[in-house]
Amino acid sequence: TSKYALGSRCYNPHMKNIYRENNIVKLHDGRILGYAEYGNPDGKPLFFFHGWPSSRLQIRFLNSIAQRLNIRIIAPDRPGFGLSDYKYNRTLLDWPDDVIQVADHLRINKFAVIGQSGGGPYAAVCAYKIPHRLTKVGITVGLGPTDIDGVLQGMGFFNSLSWKYYHKFPILMELASSFLFLQAKKLFPFKPSFSFRAKSDQKLLSSSKLQQEFIRNRTEAFRQGKKGCFRDLKIYTDEWDFKLSNIKAKVFLWYGEDDKNVSVNMGKYYASQIPNSKLVIYPNEGHLLLNTHSEKILKTLID
């Protein structure tokens, strides 16, 4: 495991301000899966599923809030991202099995899950496949199926164009993954503000600290190359291998009305398909609403 010894401080339940970011677990099929922990190690468990392309480091900013709310956040890397080994031909339905293995490793029986942006479909599939292990399910600005009429309306021009044609022209997925990989390797400039065009997002990204966290997270996402990024794109744009209408768990949905990355119409679609769901739309908010409404969202999921 030496290649995974990345310098994080060791786990100590009495030192609650220390990040525990570089944990690994060996899965039944021999793969390594990496995960971070934030908040209170003795708190109520909440699994966080990162966006695209992203990693377990995405929600470091929630550490102090999670401590105050007595929440233990477990943030796994998806296969091919960060510390997690790539899995060939993985599907959405494979993900809950990985989550269960991490939960069992940590001796956690019941837990909440939340998926952010590209993590949204992975929260939805957990709600579908393992509702017996879940306390609550949340999706914040979660990507939905991209082939539904009207769901791309409201996105930025290049975002909507990309999601419209990824599935029709797979070379575009390869080009997008390659470009983002080269950005992460600093061969092309990466300014987070270019990726988030809503006014509220631009305002947040005026913080140099937040920009540094974005760059750090993006670099970690591509630690093992671009294959994980490409596979996610294929999963998102292929026909999903389960029906949202068959989800029995209660699902909370949070979306920003001005989001240019993931259309609010995707939230409306989720709400129309998932029988037991609640949609909250924030006016004048964009893709980074978890940064501005984190306390309310976390409280909803653990109360």
Coordinates of C-alpha atoms in Angstrom, one line a residue:
T1 CA 0.0 0.0 0.0
S2 CA 3.0 2.3 -0.1
K3 CA 1.8 4.1 -3.2
Y4 CA -1.2 5.2 -1.2
A5 CA 0.7 6.6 1.7
L6 CA 0.2 10.2 0.8
G7 CA 1.0 12.0 4.0
S8 CA -2.4 12.5 5.7
R9 CA -2.4 12.4 9.5
C10 CA -3.4 9.1 11.0
Y11 CA -6.9 8.4 12.3
N12 CA -7.4 9.3 15.9
P13 CA -11.0 9.6 17.2
H14 CA -9.9 12.1 19.9
M15 CA -8.4 14.6 17.3
K16 CA -11.6 15.7 15.5
N17 CA -10.0 18.6 13.6
I18 CA -7.7 16.4 11.6
Y19 CA -8.6 15.5 8.0
R20 CA -8.6 11.8 7.3
E21 CA -8.3 12.0 3.5
N22 CA -6.2 9.1 2.3
N23 CA -8.0 6.0 3.6
I24 CA -8.2 2.8 1.4
V25 CA -10.1 -0.4 1.6
K26 CA -9.6 -3.6 -0.4
L27 CA -12.8 -4.8 -2.0
H28 CA -13.9 -8.3 -2.6
D29 CA -12.7 -8.4 -6.2
G30 CA -9.3 -7.2 -5.2
R31 CA -9.7 -3.5 -6.2
I32 CA -8.5 -0.7 -4.0
L33 CA -11.1 2.0 -3.2
G34 CA -10.0 5.3 -1.6
Y35 CA -12.1 7.4 0.7
A36 CA -11.8 10.5 2.9
E37 CA -13.5 11.2 6.2
Y38 CA -14.6 14.6 7.5
G39 CA -16.4 15.9 10.5
N40 CA -16.9 13.9 13.7
P41 CA -15.6 10.3 13.6
D42 CA -18.3 9.4 16.1
G43 CA -21.1 11.3 14.4
K44 CA -24.1 10.3 12.2
P45 CA -22.7 8.7 9.0
L46 CA -23.3 10.4 5.7
F47 CA -21.7 9.1 2.4
F48 CA -20.9 11.9 -0.1
F49 CA -20.6 11.1 -3.8
H50 CA -18.4 13.6 -5.6
G51 CA -19.1 15.4 -8.9
W52 CA -17.5 15.0 -12.3
P53 CA -14.6 15.1 -12.7
S54 CA -13.8 15.2 -9.0
S55 CA -12.6 13.2 -6.1
R56 CA -13.0 12.5 -2.4
L57 CA -11.3 15.8 -1.6
Q58 CA -14.2 17.9 -3.0
I59 CA -15.9 18.6 0.3
R60 CA -13.1 19.4 2.7
F61 CA -14.9 22.7 3.2
L62 CA -17.7 20.9 5.0
N63 CA -15.3 19.6 7.7
S64 CA -16.0 22.2 10.4
I65 CA -19.8 22.3 9.8
A66 CA -20.0 18.5 10.0
Q67 CA -18.1 18.6 13.3
R68 CA -20.6 21.1 14.7
L69 CA -23.6 19.1 13.5
N70 CA -22.1 15.8 14.7
I71 CA -21.9 14.2 11.3
R72 CA -19.3 11.8 10.0
I73 CA -18.9 12.3 6.3
I74 CA -17.4 9.4 4.2
A75 CA -16.4 10.5 0.7
P76 CA -15.3 7.7 -1.6
D77 CA -13.5 8.0 -4.9
R78 CA -15.4 6.4 -7.8
P79 CA -13.4 3.7 -9.7
G80 CA -10.6 5.4 -11.8
F81 CA -10.6 8.6 -9.7
G82 CA -8.2 9.6 -7.0
L83 CA -7.1 6.5 -5.0
S84 CA -9.7 4.1 -6.4
D85 CA -8.6 1.5 -8.9
Y86 CA -10.3 1.6 -12.3
K87 CA -13.1 -1.0 -12.9
Y88 CA -13.6 -2.1 -16.5
N89 CA -17.2 -1.9 -17.9
R90 CA -18.6 -0.7 -14.6
T91 CA -22.3 0.4 -14.6
L92 CA -24.4 2.5 -12.3
L93 CA -25.8 -0.6 -10.7
D94 CA -22.2 -1.6 -9.6
W95 CA -21.8 1.4 -7.4
P96 CA -24.1 0.5 -4.4
D97 CA -22.1 -2.7 -4.0
D98 CA -18.9 -0.7 -3.5
V99 CA -20.6 1.6 -1.1
I100 CA -21.9 -1.3 1.0
Q101 CA -18.4 -2.8 1.2
V102 CA -17.0 0.5 2.6
A103 CA -19.9 0.8 5.1
D104 CA -19.3 -2.8 6.2
H105 CA -15.6 -2.2 6.5
L106 CA -16.4 0.8 8.8
R107 CA -19.0 -1.2 10.7
I108 CA -21.8 1.2 9.6
N109 CA -25.2 -0.4 9.3
K110 CA -27.5 2.5 8.3
F111 CA -26.4 5.8 6.7
A112 CA -27.5 8.7 4.6
V113 CA -26.1 9.5 1.1
I114 CA -25.8 12.6 -0.9
G115 CA -24.7 13.0 -4.5
Q116 CA -23.4 16.3 -5.8
S117 CA -23.6 17.2 -9.6
G118 CA -22.1 14.1 -11.3
G119 CA -22.6 12.2 -8.1
G120 CA -26.4 12.6 -8.4
P121 CA -27.0 9.5 -10.5
Y122 CA -24.9 7.5 -8.0
A123 CA -27.1 8.6 -5.1
A124 CA -30.2 7.8 -7.1
V125 CA -29.0 4.3 -7.8
C126 CA -28.3 3.7 -4.1
A127 CA -31.8 4.9 -3.4
Y128 CA -33.0 2.3 -5.9
K129 CA -30.8 -0.7 -5.0
I130 CA -30.1 -0.5 -1.3
P131 CA -32.9 1.5 0.4
H132 CA -32.8 -1.0 3.4
R133 CA -29.4 0.5 4.3
L134 CA -30.3 4.1 3.9
T135 CA -31.7 6.6 6.3
K136 CA -32.1 9.5 3.8
V137 CA -31.0 10.4 0.3
G138 CA -30.1 13.8 -1.1
I139 CA -29.2 15.0 -4.5
T140 CA -27.7 18.5 -5.0
V141 CA -27.6 20.0 -8.5
G142 CA -27.5 16.3 -9.7
L143 CA -27.0 15.4 -13.3
G144 CA -30.0 13.6 -14.7
P145 CA -30.6 11.5 -17.8
T146 CA -29.4 13.7 -20.7
D147 CA -31.7 12.4 -23.4
I148 CA -35.0 13.7 -22.0
D149 CA -36.7 16.5 -23.9
G150 CA -36.0 19.9 -22.3
V151 CA -33.6 18.8 -19.6
L152 CA -30.6 20.6 -21.2
Q153 CA -32.5 23.9 -21.5
G154 CA -31.0 26.5 -19.2
M155 CA -27.5 25.2 -19.3
G156 CA -24.6 27.2 -20.7
F157 CA -24.2 26.9 -24.4
F158 CA -21.2 24.6 -24.5
N159 CA -22.5 22.5 -21.6
S160 CA -25.8 21.8 -23.3
L161 CA -24.1 21.2 -26.7
S162 CA -21.7 18.7 -25.1
W163 CA -24.3 16.7 -23.2
K164 CA -26.5 16.6 -26.3
Y165 CA -23.9 15.1 -28.5
Y166 CA -21.6 13.0 -26.2
H167 CA -23.6 9.8 -26.8
K168 CA -24.0 10.4 -30.5
F169 CA -20.3 11.0 -31.1
P170 CA -18.2 9.1 -28.5
I171 CA -15.0 10.8 -29.8
L172 CA -16.3 13.9 -28.0
M173 CA -16.2 12.1 -24.7
E174 CA -12.6 11.1 -25.4
L175 CA -11.7 14.7 -26.3
A176 CA -13.4 16.1 -23.2
S177 CA -11.6 13.6 -20.9
S178 CA -8.3 14.3 -22.6
F179 CA -8.6 18.0 -22.3
L180 CA -9.6 17.9 -18.6
F181 CA -6.7 15.5 -17.9
L182 CA -4.2 17.8 -19.6
Q183 CA -5.7 20.7 -17.6
A184 CA -5.1 18.7 -14.4
K185 CA -1.5 18.1 -15.4
K186 CA -1.2 21.9 -15.9
L187 CA -0.5 21.6 -19.7
F188 CA -3.5 23.8 -20.2
P189 CA -4.6 26.7 -17.9
F190 CA -7.4 25.9 -15.5
K191 CA -9.4 28.7 -13.9
P192 CA -12.4 27.4 -11.9
S193 CA -14.4 30.6 -12.7
F194 CA -14.4 29.5 -16.4
S195 CA -16.3 26.4 -15.5
F196 CA -19.1 28.0 -13.4
R197 CA -20.9 30.8 -15.2
A198 CA -23.8 31.6 -12.8
K199 CA -23.3 35.0 -11.1
S200 CA -23.6 33.5 -7.7
D201 CA -20.8 31.0 -8.6
Q202 CA -18.6 33.7 -9.9
K203 CA -18.9 35.6 -6.7
L204 CA -18.0 32.6 -4.6
L205 CA -15.0 31.9 -6.9
S206 CA -13.5 35.3 -6.3
S207 CA -12.0 33.6 -3.2
S208 CA -8.5 32.5 -3.9
K209 CA -8.8 29.8 -1.2
L210 CA -11.8 28.2 -2.9
Q211 CA -10.0 28.4 -6.3
Q212 CA -7.0 26.6 -4.8
E213 CA -9.3 23.9 -3.4
F214 CA -10.9 23.4 -6.8
I215 CA -7.5 23.0 -8.4
R216 CA -6.3 20.6 -5.8
N217 CA -9.4 18.5 -6.1
R218 CA -9.2 18.5 -10.0
T219 CA -5.6 17.4 -9.8
E220 CA -6.4 14.5 -7.5
A221 CA -9.3 13.4 -9.7
F222 CA -6.9 12.6 -12.5
R223 CA -4.2 10.9 -10.3
Q224 CA -4.7 7.7 -12.2
G225 CA -5.3 9.1 -15.6
K226 CA -8.5 9.9 -17.6
K227 CA -10.2 6.5 -17.8
G228 CA -12.5 7.1 -14.8
C229 CA -13.6 10.5 -16.3
F230 CA -14.4 8.9 -19.6
R231 CA -16.3 6.0 -18.1
D232 CA -18.4 8.3 -16.1
L233 CA -19.4 10.2 -19.3
K234 CA -20.4 6.9 -20.9
I235 CA -22.5 5.9 -17.9
Y236 CA -24.2 9.3 -17.7
T237 CA -25.2 9.4 -21.4
D238 CA -26.0 5.7 -21.9
E239 CA -29.5 4.5 -21.0
W240 CA -29.5 4.1 -17.2
D241 CA -29.9 0.5 -16.0
F242 CA -32.7 1.2 -13.6
K243 CA -35.9 3.2 -13.5
L244 CA -36.2 6.3 -11.3
S245 CA -39.9 5.5 -10.9
N246 CA -39.0 2.3 -9.0
I247 CA -37.2 4.2 -6.3
K248 CA -38.9 3.6 -2.9
A249 CA -36.6 5.7 -0.7
K250 CA -37.4 9.4 0.2
V251 CA -35.2 11.6 -2.0
F252 CA -34.5 15.3 -1.3
L253 CA -33.5 17.4 -4.3
W254 CA -31.8 20.8 -4.2
Y255 CA -31.2 22.8 -7.4
G256 CA -30.2 26.4 -8.3
E257 CA -32.5 28.3 -10.7
D258 CA -29.5 30.0 -12.4
D259 CA -27.3 26.9 -12.7
K260 CA -25.5 26.8 -16.0
N261 CA -23.7 23.5 -15.3
V262 CA -26.7 21.3 -14.5
S263 CA -30.1 22.5 -15.6
V264 CA -32.8 23.0 -12.9
N265 CA -35.0 21.0 -15.4
M266 CA -33.0 17.9 -14.4
G267 CA -34.2 18.4 -10.8
K268 CA -37.8 18.8 -12.0
Y269 CA -37.4 15.6 -14.0
Y270 CA -36.1 13.7 -11.0
A271 CA -39.0 15.0 -9.0
S272 CA -41.5 14.0 -11.6
Q273 CA -40.2 10.4 -11.7
I274 CA -39.3 9.6 -8.1
P275 CA -42.6 9.0 -6.3
N276 CA -41.4 10.0 -2.8
S277 CA -39.3 13.1 -3.5
K278 CA -39.1 16.7 -2.5
L279 CA -37.6 19.4 -4.7
V280 CA -36.3 22.7 -3.5
I281 CA -35.3 25.3 -6.0
Y282 CA -33.1 28.2 -4.9
P283 CA -33.6 31.5 -6.9
N284 CA -30.5 33.4 -7.9
E285 CA -28.3 30.3 -7.1
G286 CA -26.0 28.4 -9.3
H287 CA -24.0 25.1 -9.2
L288 CA -22.2 25.8 -6.0
L289 CA -25.3 26.0 -3.7
L290 CA -23.9 23.3 -1.4
N291 CA -21.3 25.9 -0.4
T292 CA -24.0 28.5 0.5
H293 CA -26.7 26.2 1.9
S294 CA -24.6 23.4 3.4
E295 CA -25.9 23.6 7.0
K296 CA -29.6 23.4 6.0
I297 CA -28.9 20.5 3.5
L298 CA -26.9 18.5 6.0
K299 CA -29.4 19.0 8.8
T300 CA -32.2 17.7 6.5
L301 CA -30.2 14.6 5.8
I302 CA -29.3 13.7 9.4
D303 CA -32.2 15.0 11.5

